[in-house]
mmCIF file of C-alpha atoms in Angstrom:
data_model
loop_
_atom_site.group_PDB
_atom_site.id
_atom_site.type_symbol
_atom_site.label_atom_id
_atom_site.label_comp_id
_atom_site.label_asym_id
_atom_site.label_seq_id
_atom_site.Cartn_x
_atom_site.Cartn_y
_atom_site.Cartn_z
ATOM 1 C CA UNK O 1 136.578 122.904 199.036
ATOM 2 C CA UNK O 2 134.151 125.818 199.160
ATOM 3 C CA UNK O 3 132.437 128.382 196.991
ATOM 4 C CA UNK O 4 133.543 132.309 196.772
ATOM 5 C CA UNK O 5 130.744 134.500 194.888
ATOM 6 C CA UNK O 6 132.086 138.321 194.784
ATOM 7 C CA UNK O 7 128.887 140.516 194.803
ATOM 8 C CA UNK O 8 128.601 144.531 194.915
ATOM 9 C CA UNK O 9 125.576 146.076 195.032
ATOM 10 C CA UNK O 10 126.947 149.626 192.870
ATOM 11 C CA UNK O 11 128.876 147.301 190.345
ATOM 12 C CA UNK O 12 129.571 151.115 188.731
ATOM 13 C CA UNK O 13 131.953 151.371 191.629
ATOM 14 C CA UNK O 14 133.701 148.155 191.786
ATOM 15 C CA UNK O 15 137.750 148.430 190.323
ATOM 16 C CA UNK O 16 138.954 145.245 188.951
ATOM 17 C CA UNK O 17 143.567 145.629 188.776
ATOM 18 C CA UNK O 18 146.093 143.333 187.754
ATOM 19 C CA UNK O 19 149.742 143.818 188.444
ATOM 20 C CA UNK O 20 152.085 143.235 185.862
ATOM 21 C CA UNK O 21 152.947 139.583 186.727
ATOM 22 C CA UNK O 22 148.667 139.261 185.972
ATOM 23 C CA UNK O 23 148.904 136.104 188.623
ATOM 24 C CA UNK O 24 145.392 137.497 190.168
ATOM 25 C CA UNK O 25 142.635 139.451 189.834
ATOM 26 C CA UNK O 26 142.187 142.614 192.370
ATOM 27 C CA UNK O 27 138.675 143.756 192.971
ATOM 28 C CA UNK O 28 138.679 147.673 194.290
ATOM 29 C CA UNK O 29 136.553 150.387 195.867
ATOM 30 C CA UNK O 30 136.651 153.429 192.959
ATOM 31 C CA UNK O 31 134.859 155.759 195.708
ATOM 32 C CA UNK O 32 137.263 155.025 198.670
ATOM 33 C CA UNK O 33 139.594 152.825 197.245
ATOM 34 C CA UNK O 34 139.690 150.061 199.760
ATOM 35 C CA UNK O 35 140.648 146.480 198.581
ATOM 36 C CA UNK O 36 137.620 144.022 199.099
ATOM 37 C CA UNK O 37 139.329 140.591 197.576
ATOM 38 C CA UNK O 38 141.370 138.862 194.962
ATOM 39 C CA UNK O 39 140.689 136.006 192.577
ATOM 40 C CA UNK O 40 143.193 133.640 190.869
ATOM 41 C CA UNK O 41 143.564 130.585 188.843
ATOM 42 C CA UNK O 42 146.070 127.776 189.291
ATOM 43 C CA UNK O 43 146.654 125.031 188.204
ATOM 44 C CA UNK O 44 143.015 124.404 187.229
ATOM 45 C CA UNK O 45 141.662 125.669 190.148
ATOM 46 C CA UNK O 46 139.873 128.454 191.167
ATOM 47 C CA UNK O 47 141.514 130.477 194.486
ATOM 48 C CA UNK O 48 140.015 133.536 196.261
ATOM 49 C CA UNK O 49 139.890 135.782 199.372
ATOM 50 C CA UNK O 50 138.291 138.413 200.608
ATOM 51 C CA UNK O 51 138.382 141.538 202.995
ATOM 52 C CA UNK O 52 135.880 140.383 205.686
ATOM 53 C CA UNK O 53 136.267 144.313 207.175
ATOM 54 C CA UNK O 54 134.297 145.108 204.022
ATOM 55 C CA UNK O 55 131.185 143.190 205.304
ATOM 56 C CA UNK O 56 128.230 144.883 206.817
ATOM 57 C CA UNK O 57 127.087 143.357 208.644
ATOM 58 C CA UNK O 58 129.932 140.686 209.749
ATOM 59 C CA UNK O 59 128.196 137.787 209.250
ATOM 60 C CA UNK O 60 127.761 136.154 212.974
ATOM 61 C CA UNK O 61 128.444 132.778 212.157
ATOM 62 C CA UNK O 62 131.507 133.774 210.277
ATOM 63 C CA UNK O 63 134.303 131.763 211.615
ATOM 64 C CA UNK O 64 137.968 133.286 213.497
ATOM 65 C CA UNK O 65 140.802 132.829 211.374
ATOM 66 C CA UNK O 66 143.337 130.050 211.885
ATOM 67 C CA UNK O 67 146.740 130.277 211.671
#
């Protein structure tokens, strides 16, 4: 179990979509339109992810992905 906190720091800017089935939240870039993350709930739980490209810097403890 861990913690996801989406920040922006222009919140102007920041795009929030839902497709029609509305299973999850979409967050957006309205400048450049590049996808920084997604937010859901289920089953009484709380799911996200994020676009670690969108970091800057990439935090240097961040950990590789596992299959």
């Amino acid at each position: 179990m861990g913690r996801l906190q989406f920040g922006c720091s222009r919140p102007e800017l920041l795009q929030r979509y839902r497709f029609a089935t509305g299973t999850a939240e979409f967050f957006l870039c309205r400048e450049c339109g590049v996808y920084l993350g997604a937010q859901m709930s289920s089953g009484g739980a709380r799911f996200g992810i994020l676009n670690i490209l969108t970091f800057n810097p990439v935090p240097a403890d961040l950990r590789s992905r596992k299959p």
